[in-house]
Coordinates of C-alpha atoms in Angstrom, one line a residue:
Chain A
X1 CA 132.7 59.2 102.6
X2 CA 134.8 61.5 105.2
X3 CA 133.0 61.3 108.9
X4 CA 132.5 65.3 108.4
X5 CA 130.6 64.2 105.1
X6 CA 128.4 61.6 107.1
X7 CA 127.9 64.7 109.8
X8 CA 126.9 67.1 106.9
X9 CA 124.6 64.2 105.5
X10 CA 122.9 64.1 108.4
X11 CA 122.1 67.9 109.0
X12 CA 121.0 68.2 105.3
X13 CA 118.8 65.1 105.8
X14 CA 117.2 66.3 108.9
X15 CA 116.8 69.6 106.8
X16 CA 115.0 68.3 103.8
X17 CA 113.0 66.2 106.7
X18 CA 112.0 69.4 108.6
X19 CA 111.2 72.0 106.0
X20 CA 109.2 69.3 103.9
X21 CA 107.1 68.6 106.8
X22 CA 106.5 71.8 107.8
X23 CA 105.2 72.5 104.4
X24 CA 102.1 70.3 104.5
X25 CA 99.4 72.6 104.7
X26 CA 97.4 72.4 108.2
X27 CA 93.7 70.8 106.8
X28 CA 91.9 73.6 109.5
X29 CA 94.5 76.7 108.1
X30 CA 93.0 75.0 104.2
X31 CA 89.8 75.1 105.4
X32 CA 89.5 78.8 105.6
X33 CA 90.6 78.7 102.0
X34 CA 88.3 75.7 100.6
X35 CA 85.1 77.6 102.5
X36 CA 85.1 80.6 99.8
X37 CA 81.8 81.2 98.6
X38 CA 81.7 78.6 95.4
X39 CA 81.1 80.1 92.6
X40 CA 79.6 78.7 89.1
X41 CA 82.4 78.7 86.0
X42 CA 81.6 81.2 83.5
X43 CA 83.7 80.9 80.5
X44 CA 84.4 77.9 78.5
X45 CA 87.9 77.2 80.0
X46 CA 86.5 76.8 83.1
X47 CA 83.4 74.9 82.6
X48 CA 85.8 72.5 81.4
X49 CA 88.8 72.6 83.8
X50 CA 86.7 73.6 86.9
X51 CA 85.3 70.0 87.4
X52 CA 88.3 68.4 87.0
X53 CA 90.2 70.1 89.0
X54 CA 87.1 70.2 91.7
X55 CA 87.4 65.8 91.3
X56 CA 91.4 66.0 91.8
X57 CA 90.8 68.1 95.2
X58 CA 87.8 65.7 96.1
X59 CA 90.1 63.4 96.1
X60 CA 93.3 65.6 97.2
X61 CA 91.5 66.5 100.5
X62 CA 91.9 63.1 102.6
X63 CA 95.2 62.3 101.2
X64 CA 96.3 66.4 102.1
X65 CA 95.2 65.3 106.1
X66 CA 96.5 62.0 106.1
X67 CA 99.8 63.5 105.2
X68 CA 99.3 66.1 107.9
X69 CA 98.6 63.9 110.2
X70 CA 101.6 61.4 109.1
X71 CA 104.1 64.2 109.3
X72 CA 102.8 65.4 112.7
X73 CA 105.4 63.8 114.8
X74 CA 108.3 65.4 112.9
X75 CA 107.1 68.3 112.8
X76 CA 107.1 67.9 116.7
X77 CA 110.9 67.1 116.6
X78 CA 111.7 70.2 114.1
X79 CA 109.4 72.7 115.2
X80 CA 111.8 74.6 117.1
X81 CA 114.1 74.3 114.2
X82 CA 111.7 75.6 111.6
X83 CA 110.2 78.5 113.6
X84 CA 113.6 80.1 114.1
X85 CA 113.3 81.1 110.8
X86 CA 112.4 78.3 108.2
X87 CA 108.5 78.6 108.1
X88 CA 107.4 77.0 104.9
X89 CA 103.5 78.3 104.5
X90 CA 103.7 80.3 100.9
X91 CA 100.3 80.8 100.6
X92 CA 99.9 84.2 99.3
X93 CA 97.1 85.1 97.2
X94 CA 95.4 81.2 98.1
X95 CA 91.9 83.0 99.2
X96 CA 92.0 86.1 97.0
X97 CA 89.8 88.8 98.0
X98 CA 86.4 89.8 96.3
X99 CA 86.3 93.2 97.5
X100 CA 88.5 96.3 97.3
X101 CA 89.5 97.2 101.1
X102 CA 89.5 100.2 102.8
X103 CA 90.6 101.3 106.3
X104 CA 88.9 104.6 108.1
X105 CA 90.0 106.3 111.3
X106 CA 88.0 108.2 113.2
X107 CA 89.1 110.6 116.4
X108 CA 86.5 112.1 119.2
X109 CA 88.7 115.5 119.8
X110 CA 87.7 117.5 122.9
X111 CA 89.2 120.6 124.0
X112 CA 89.6 121.7 127.3
X113 CA 86.9 124.1 129.1
X114 CA 84.8 122.7 126.3
X115 CA 82.0 120.3 126.2
X116 CA 81.6 119.7 122.5
X117 CA 83.1 116.9 121.0
X118 CA 83.9 116.9 117.1
X119 CA 84.7 114.0 115.3
X120 CA 87.5 113.7 112.4
X121 CA 87.9 110.8 110.0
X122 CA 90.8 110.0 107.9
X123 CA 91.5 107.4 105.2
X124 CA 94.7 104.6 106.2
X125 CA 94.3 102.2 103.7
X126 CA 95.1 102.2 100.8
X127 CA 97.5 105.1 101.0
X128 CA 98.0 105.8 97.5
X129 CA 95.5 107.2 95.5
X130 CA 93.3 104.8 93.1
X131 CA 93.2 106.6 89.9
X132 CA 96.5 106.8 89.5
X133 CA 99.0 104.1 88.6
X134 CA 100.8 103.0 91.9
X135 CA 105.0 102.2 91.0
X136 CA 106.0 102.2 94.4
X137 CA 105.0 99.3 97.3
X138 CA 103.5 100.6 100.5
X139 CA 104.9 99.1 103.5
X140 CA 102.6 100.8 105.4
X141 CA 99.4 99.2 103.5
X142 CA 100.9 95.6 104.0
X143 CA 101.2 96.6 107.9
X144 CA 97.6 97.3 108.3
X145 CA 96.5 94.5 106.4
X146 CA 98.8 92.3 108.3
X147 CA 96.8 93.7 111.3
X148 CA 93.7 92.9 109.9
X149 CA 94.7 89.5 109.1
X150 CA 95.9 88.6 112.8
X151 CA 92.3 90.4 114.2
X152 CA 90.8 87.7 111.9
X153 CA 93.4 84.7 112.8
X154 CA 92.8 85.9 116.5
X155 CA 88.8 85.8 116.4
X156 CA 88.8 82.0 115.0
X157 CA 91.2 81.1 117.6
X158 CA 89.7 83.0 120.4
X159 CA 85.5 83.5 119.4
X160 CA 84.8 84.3 123.6
X161 CA 87.2 87.1 123.5
X162 CA 85.6 90.3 124.1
X163 CA 88.3 92.2 122.9
X164 CA 91.4 91.9 120.3
X165 CA 94.5 94.7 120.4
X166 CA 95.6 93.6 116.8
X167 CA 94.4 97.1 115.2
X168 CA 96.0 99.0 118.4
X169 CA 99.3 99.9 116.3
X170 CA 96.8 101.0 113.5
X171 CA 95.2 103.2 116.0
X172 CA 98.1 104.5 118.2
X173 CA 100.3 105.1 115.0
X174 CA 97.8 107.0 113.3
X175 CA 96.3 109.3 116.5
X176 CA 99.9 110.0 117.1
X177 CA 100.6 111.6 114.2
X178 CA 96.8 112.9 114.2
X179 CA 97.2 114.7 117.3
X180 CA 101.1 116.2 116.4
X181 CA 99.8 117.3 113.4
X182 CA 96.1 118.9 114.3
X183 CA 95.6 119.3 117.7
X184 CA 96.7 121.9 120.1
X185 CA 98.0 121.2 123.7
X186 CA 94.4 122.0 124.8
X187 CA 92.8 119.7 123.1
X188 CA 93.0 115.5 123.1
X189 CA 91.6 112.3 121.7
X190 CA 89.1 110.6 123.6
X191 CA 88.0 107.9 121.6
X192 CA 89.6 106.1 118.4
X193 CA 87.7 104.2 116.2
X194 CA 88.9 102.1 113.5
X195 CA 86.4 100.6 110.6
X196 CA 87.0 98.7 107.9
X197 CA 85.3 99.0 104.8
X198 CA 84.6 96.4 101.8
X199 CA 83.0 97.6 98.4
X200 CA 82.5 94.2 96.2
X201 CA 84.3 93.9 92.9
X202 CA 82.3 92.6 90.2
X203 CA 82.6 88.9 88.7
X204 CA 84.4 88.3 85.9
X205 CA 82.5 89.4 82.8
X206 CA 81.6 92.5 84.6
X207 CA 83.3 96.0 85.2
X208 CA 82.4 99.1 87.7
X209 CA 81.3 102.2 85.6
X210 CA 83.4 104.7 85.1
X211 CA 81.0 106.9 86.9
X212 CA 80.1 104.4 90.0
X213 CA 84.3 104.5 90.4
X214 CA 84.5 108.3 90.3
X215 CA 82.0 109.0 92.6
X216 CA 84.0 106.4 95.6
X217 CA 87.0 107.7 94.1
X218 CA 85.9 111.6 95.1
X219 CA 84.3 110.2 98.3
X220 CA 87.6 108.7 99.3
X221 CA 89.7 112.0 98.2
X222 CA 87.9 113.7 100.4
X223 CA 89.4 111.8 103.0
X224 CA 92.9 112.4 101.6
X225 CA 92.7 115.8 101.4
X226 CA 92.9 115.9 105.7
X227 CA 91.0 114.4 108.2
X228 CA 87.2 115.4 107.7
X229 CA 85.3 117.2 110.1
X230 CA 82.0 115.2 110.4
X231 CA 79.1 115.0 113.2
X232 CA 79.6 113.0 115.9
X233 CA 76.8 110.6 116.2
X234 CA 74.2 111.0 119.5
X235 CA 76.1 108.0 120.7
X236 CA 79.3 106.5 119.6
X237 CA 78.7 103.3 117.5
X238 CA 79.4 99.8 118.8
X239 CA 81.8 97.2 117.7
X240 CA 80.3 95.6 114.4
X241 CA 78.4 98.5 113.3
X242 CA 77.9 99.1 109.9
X243 CA 77.3 102.3 107.9
X244 CA 77.0 102.9 104.2
X245 CA 79.5 105.1 102.0
X246 CA 79.0 105.2 98.3
X247 CA 79.0 101.7 97.4
X248 CA 81.6 101.0 100.3
X249 CA 80.1 99.3 103.7
X250 CA 81.9 99.9 106.5
X251 CA 82.3 97.8 110.0
X252 CA 83.9 99.5 112.7
X253 CA 86.4 96.8 114.0
X254 CA 87.9 98.9 116.8
X255 CA 86.9 101.2 119.1
X256 CA 88.8 102.3 122.5
X257 CA 88.3 105.4 124.5
X258 CA 90.9 107.2 126.4
Chain B
X1 CA 124.3 50.9 98.6
X2 CA 127.6 52.0 97.6
X3 CA 126.4 53.6 94.3
X4 CA 123.8 55.2 96.0
X5 CA 126.3 56.7 98.5
X6 CA 129.0 57.9 95.4
X7 CA 125.8 59.8 93.8
X8 CA 124.4 61.4 97.1
X9 CA 128.7 62.3 97.6
X10 CA 128.2 63.9 93.9
X11 CA 125.0 65.6 94.3
X12 CA 125.8 67.4 97.4
X13 CA 129.4 67.5 97.8
X14 CA 130.7 68.4 94.2
X15 CA 133.4 71.3 93.7
X16 CA 132.1 74.2 92.2
X17 CA 133.3 77.5 91.6
X18 CA 131.9 80.1 93.8
X19 CA 131.2 83.0 91.6
X20 CA 127.3 81.5 91.9
X21 CA 127.3 81.7 95.1
X22 CA 128.7 85.6 94.9
X23 CA 126.2 86.7 92.4
X24 CA 123.3 85.3 94.7
X25 CA 124.6 87.5 97.4
X26 CA 124.6 90.8 95.5
X27 CA 121.2 89.8 94.0
X28 CA 119.6 89.3 97.5
X29 CA 121.5 91.7 99.3
X30 CA 120.3 94.6 97.1
X31 CA 116.5 93.5 97.5
X32 CA 117.0 93.6 100.8
X33 CA 118.6 96.9 100.7
X34 CA 115.7 97.9 98.9
X35 CA 113.1 96.4 101.0
X36 CA 115.0 98.4 104.0
X37 CA 115.2 101.5 101.8
X38 CA 111.0 101.1 101.9
X39 CA 111.6 100.7 105.5
X40 CA 113.4 103.9 106.2
X41 CA 110.4 105.7 107.9
X42 CA 111.7 105.0 111.4
X43 CA 109.1 106.5 113.8
X44 CA 106.4 104.2 111.6
X45 CA 108.5 101.0 111.1
X46 CA 110.6 100.9 113.9
X47 CA 109.6 102.8 117.0
X48 CA 107.4 102.0 119.8
X49 CA 104.3 104.1 118.8
X50 CA 104.5 103.6 115.5
X51 CA 102.7 100.8 113.4
X52 CA 104.6 98.5 115.9
X53 CA 103.2 95.1 118.1
X54 CA 103.2 95.9 121.5
X55 CA 101.8 92.5 122.9
X56 CA 101.7 93.9 126.4
X57 CA 102.4 91.3 128.7
X58 CA 104.6 89.2 126.4
X59 CA 108.3 88.1 128.1
X60 CA 112.0 88.4 126.1
X61 CA 114.4 91.5 124.9
X62 CA 111.5 93.3 123.2
X63 CA 109.5 93.4 126.6
X64 CA 113.0 94.3 128.7
X65 CA 113.7 97.2 126.1
X66 CA 110.0 98.6 126.2
X67 CA 109.7 98.6 130.0
X68 CA 113.3 100.2 130.2
X69 CA 112.3 102.9 128.3
X70 CA 114.8 101.8 125.7
X71 CA 112.3 101.1 122.6
X72 CA 112.8 103.8 120.1
X73 CA 116.9 103.6 120.7
X74 CA 116.5 99.7 120.4
X75 CA 114.2 100.3 117.0
X76 CA 116.8 102.7 115.4
X77 CA 119.8 99.9 116.1
X78 CA 118.0 97.6 114.8
X79 CA 117.6 99.4 111.6
X80 CA 120.9 100.8 111.3
X81 CA 122.4 97.7 111.9
X82 CA 120.3 95.3 109.6
X83 CA 120.8 98.0 107.0
X84 CA 124.6 97.9 107.6
X85 CA 124.6 94.1 107.7
X86 CA 123.0 94.4 104.3
X87 CA 125.1 96.9 102.4
X88 CA 128.0 94.7 103.5
X89 CA 126.8 91.3 102.5
X90 CA 126.2 93.1 99.1
X91 CA 129.5 94.5 98.4
X92 CA 131.0 91.2 100.2
X93 CA 132.4 93.6 102.8
X94 CA 133.5 91.1 105.8
X95 CA 131.2 88.7 104.1
X96 CA 131.8 85.9 106.5
X97 CA 129.9 87.8 109.2
X98 CA 128.0 90.1 107.0
X99 CA 125.9 87.1 105.9
X100 CA 125.1 85.4 109.0
X101 CA 124.7 89.0 110.1
X102 CA 121.9 89.9 107.6
X103 CA 120.0 86.6 108.3
X104 CA 119.7 87.3 112.4
X105 CA 118.5 90.7 111.6
X106 CA 115.8 89.5 109.5
X107 CA 115.0 87.2 112.0
X108 CA 115.4 90.1 114.6
X109 CA 113.1 92.0 112.4
X110 CA 110.3 89.5 112.8
X111 CA 110.1 89.7 116.2
X112 CA 110.2 93.8 116.1
X113 CA 107.9 94.1 114.4
X114 CA 106.0 91.9 111.2
X115 CA 103.7 94.2 110.6
X116 CA 105.5 95.4 107.0
X117 CA 106.7 92.4 105.9
X118 CA 105.7 89.7 103.7
X119 CA 106.5 86.5 102.0
X120 CA 109.3 88.0 100.3
X121 CA 111.1 88.4 103.6
X122 CA 110.2 85.2 104.6
X123 CA 111.8 84.0 101.2
X124 CA 115.0 86.1 102.2
X125 CA 115.2 84.3 105.3
X126 CA 114.9 80.9 104.1
X127 CA 117.3 82.3 101.2
X128 CA 120.0 83.3 103.5
X129 CA 120.0 80.5 105.6
X130 CA 121.1 78.4 103.0
X131 CA 123.7 80.9 101.6
X132 CA 125.2 81.3 105.2
X133 CA 126.6 77.7 104.4
X134 CA 128.6 79.3 101.3
X135 CA 131.6 80.7 100.6
X136 CA 129.8 83.8 98.7
X137 CA 132.9 86.5 99.7
X138 CA 135.7 84.9 98.2
X139 CA 134.8 86.1 94.4
X140 CA 133.2 89.6 93.0
X141 CA 133.7 91.2 96.8
X142 CA 135.6 93.7 98.7
X143 CA 137.2 91.1 100.7
X144 CA 138.6 89.6 97.5
X145 CA 139.4 92.9 96.2
X146 CA 141.5 93.9 99.5
X147 CA 143.1 90.4 99.6
X148 CA 144.2 90.8 96.3
X149 CA 146.0 94.3 97.1
X150 CA 147.3 92.6 100.0
X151 CA 148.7 89.8 98.3
X152 CA 152.5 91.2 97.1
X153 CA 152.5 88.3 94.2
X154 CA 149.5 89.4 92.6
X155 CA 146.2 88.9 92.3
X156 CA 145.5 84.9 93.5
X157 CA 146.4 82.9 91.0
X158 CA 143.7 79.9 92.3
X159 CA 140.0 80.4 93.6
X160 CA 138.8 77.9 95.8
X161 CA 135.8 76.0 94.6
X162 CA 132.9 75.6 97.0
X163 CA 130.6 72.7 97.8
X164 CA 127.6 72.0 95.7
X165 CA 125.1 71.6 98.7
X166 CA 123.9 75.3 99.7
X167 CA 122.9 76.0 96.1
X168 CA 121.1 72.6 96.0
X169 CA 119.1 73.4 99.3
X170 CA 118.5 77.0 98.0
X171 CA 117.3 75.5 94.2
X172 CA 115.2 72.8 96.8
X173 CA 113.9 75.7 98.8
X174 CA 112.6 77.6 95.3
X175 CA 111.0 74.3 94.5
X176 CA 109.2 74.2 97.5
X177 CA 107.9 77.8 98.0
X178 CA 105.8 77.3 94.2
X179 CA 104.7 73.3 95.6
X180 CA 103.6 75.1 98.2
X181 CA 101.5 78.1 96.9
X182 CA 100.0 76.0 94.3
X183 CA 98.7 73.2 96.8
X184 CA 97.0 76.5 98.9
X185 CA 95.7 77.5 96.0
X186 CA 94.1 74.4 94.4
X187 CA 92.2 74.1 97.5
X188 CA 90.5 77.7 96.7
X189 CA 87.0 77.7 94.6
X190 CA 88.3 81.1 92.6
X191 CA 91.8 79.4 91.4
X192 CA 89.6 76.4 90.7
X193 CA 87.2 78.4 88.3
X194 CA 89.6 80.4 86.6
X195 CA 88.6 83.5 88.6
X196 CA 91.2 84.5 91.2
X197 CA 93.6 86.5 89.1
X198 CA 90.5 88.7 88.1
X199 CA 89.8 89.4 91.5
X200 CA 93.5 89.8 92.5
X201 CA 94.7 92.4 89.5
X202 CA 91.2 93.9 89.9
X203 CA 91.9 94.6 94.0
X204 CA 92.3 97.8 94.9
X205 CA 94.9 96.8 97.2
X206 CA 97.2 95.1 94.4
X207 CA 96.8 96.3 91.2
X208 CA 98.8 98.8 89.8
X209 CA 96.6 100.5 86.7
X210 CA 93.8 102.8 88.0
X211 CA 91.2 100.2 86.4
X212 CA 93.0 96.6 86.8
X213 CA 92.2 94.7 83.7
X214 CA 90.2 95.4 80.8
X215 CA 86.6 93.5 80.0
X216 CA 88.1 91.9 76.7
X217 CA 90.9 90.1 78.4
X218 CA 88.8 87.8 80.7
X219 CA 89.2 84.3 79.3
X220 CA 93.0 85.7 79.4
X221 CA 92.7 86.1 82.8
X222 CA 90.9 82.4 83.1
X223 CA 94.1 81.5 81.0
X224 CA 96.9 83.3 83.3
X225 CA 94.8 81.8 86.6
X226 CA 95.0 78.2 85.4
X227 CA 98.5 78.6 83.8
X228 CA 99.7 79.9 87.0
X229 CA 98.2 76.7 89.3
X230 CA 99.9 73.8 86.6
X231 CA 103.2 76.3 86.8
X232 CA 103.5 76.1 90.2
X233 CA 102.1 72.6 91.2
X234 CA 104.9 71.2 88.5
X235 CA 107.6 73.4 89.1
X236 CA 109.1 71.0 91.2
X237 CA 108.8 68.3 88.9
X238 CA 109.5 70.3 86.0
X239 CA 113.4 70.7 87.5
X240 CA 114.2 67.2 87.7
X241 CA 114.9 67.5 83.9
X242 CA 117.3 69.9 82.3
X243 CA 115.0 70.3 79.4
X244 CA 112.0 70.8 81.1
X245 CA 113.8 72.7 83.7
X246 CA 114.4 75.2 81.3
X247 CA 110.8 75.9 80.5
X248 CA 109.8 75.8 84.3
X249 CA 112.4 78.5 84.8
X250 CA 111.7 80.9 81.5
X251 CA 107.6 80.5 82.2
X252 CA 108.3 81.9 85.8
X253 CA 110.5 84.6 84.8
X254 CA 107.6 85.5 82.3
X255 CA 104.9 84.9 84.9
X256 CA 107.2 87.2 88.0
X257 CA 107.4 89.8 85.1
X258 CA 103.8 89.6 84.1
X259 CA 102.8 90.0 87.5
X260 CA 105.3 92.7 88.1
X261 CA 103.9 94.7 85.7
X262 CA 99.9 94.1 86.6
X263 CA 100.1 94.2 90.2
X264 CA 102.4 95.4 93.3
X265 CA 103.3 93.4 95.5
X266 CA 106.4 95.0 97.1
X267 CA 109.7 93.0 97.0
X268 CA 108.3 89.2 96.2
X269 CA 109.1 89.1 92.7
X270 CA 112.2 90.6 92.5
X271 CA 113.3 87.8 95.6
X272 CA 112.3 85.2 93.7
X273 CA 113.9 86.3 90.0
X274 CA 116.7 86.6 92.2
X275 CA 116.5 83.0 93.5
X276 CA 116.6 81.8 89.9
X277 CA 120.5 82.7 90.1
X278 CA 120.5 79.6 91.7
X279 CA 119.3 77.7 88.7
X280 CA 122.2 78.9 86.3
X281 CA 125.3 75.9 85.6
X282 CA 128.1 77.2 88.3
X283 CA 130.8 76.3 85.9
X284 CA 128.8 78.8 83.2
X285 CA 129.1 81.7 85.8
X286 CA 132.7 82.6 85.6
X287 CA 132.9 81.7 81.8
X288 CA 129.7 84.4 81.7
X289 CA 131.8 86.9 83.3
X290 CA 134.7 86.7 81.6
X291 CA 132.9 86.8 78.2
X292 CA 131.3 89.8 79.5
X293 CA 134.2 91.4 80.6
X294 CA 135.8 90.9 77.1
X295 CA 132.7 92.4 75.6
X296 CA 132.8 95.0 77.8
X297 CA 136.2 96.1 76.5
X298 CA 138.2 95.0 80.1
X299 CA 139.5 91.7 79.8
X300 CA 139.7 89.5 83.6
X301 CA 142.9 89.6 85.3
X302 CA 142.7 86.3 86.3
X303 CA 143.6 83.8 83.5
X304 CA 140.6 81.4 82.8
X305 CA 142.2 78.0 83.2
X306 CA 143.4 79.2 86.6
X307 CA 140.5 80.4 87.6
X308 CA 138.4 77.6 88.1
X309 CA 141.0 75.1 89.0
X310 CA 139.7 73.2 91.1
X311 CA 141.2 72.8 94.8
X312 CA 139.6 69.3 96.3

């Protein structure tokens, strides 16, 4: 083999080792996937397959953790190379969400000279009506979901932190659009809130009734038709506050006073 | 040892016709252009007061641009340069620059705003990294067309062969993606109890149709859950043998098309289906293109025996 090919062979070997080592899942991250609420199999196929797969995972778990430890020195050596664009974390749908997800933004608006505060709410996620077929991808929805995921990861990594900036892009982007479309120069947003809503998906063998869905969609359609003017609360809610609307449970994840 | 070296050399450095690389370049380029078309809303995805993370206090070029009030201009410039790179890559214009530029701008896009990006973009980057090392512009490109026009003696009679290595790396990467995805999934209880696909197709974020999967299809959904898991975990091993390779690839095409019809996850299925072109037999690609041209009534201008002549 020529010296050129020896050199290329070395690079190829390094590449293969680096990306393979990078693809071994971190056991701490796997714990997040693993910790999803255990549910009993409901159909005949699952009653046979689930115990077998549980046994495989019980055997595989320790080996996976060992493989991760064993490959740690390789990751340390090749980290920069992999981080430069060869990240190998392909965990899409590895932890399916068992609820429909929504994001609602609330703006507190005051006018110059008037003490009254008005509150407007609009729906940020999903960007398309749910009662129609979705033919195109909404990159905006993906951006919102990635912001929420970043918030979850940040909270796990910094449990003592009081404030996280992950949802600021949502507040800034939607706030700017709202300001440009609806406010006069004499009005200003004094507070922005981001609420994350969940409506539980029924398990296999069950579905929401049509009337149930229609009720939820009618509620969401109000927000879609334009920002909804709602009565202001006596005191603004604290982070973590809960609200119910139809079968959606909203949780306040971000609040910023301007 | 020498037998191992010979096999290694043949495996990675065997000369192959460059057409398969050209095909991958065009396919990846089209997916990249489609993604950028979806991200054309500059104020939302590229300007700093849009859905763009600012990471205040951070250092680096992005922070420098923000500090100097160049954020909007830089975002717009990045979008234009990325789009130009992908269009040039797709049509094969200045390919040797366009493909690395597409990779570089994709990386810059992650640094600028990763929020609207997904696994599809990560897959695009790792595939482009492999494609960069190939000569993907010597055929089916503006470069090849303009070189033929410049050549007074007519179109070139010999197309230089390329190395197998970049194609092998793309194949390895595809296998690694599925193996890794399967590893993550098997640790999740919903995948093990057969209900994961149910929750995905019912999700208001992913389902294509308003009501998801009808109630009577729950057994099918359970089978699909286990089928997907088994296929992802076994894909890499099925590739090892010619006969099972076909099964893995056909199953992959069917699974991706099935998901394309039932759930909406952006360009992921397109980039993965495009990557399957790497599993075409490299010598068969120019043959197939000649047959296609003949079928369309446009016989190829370059004689077949010359087109695949080795240049070792």
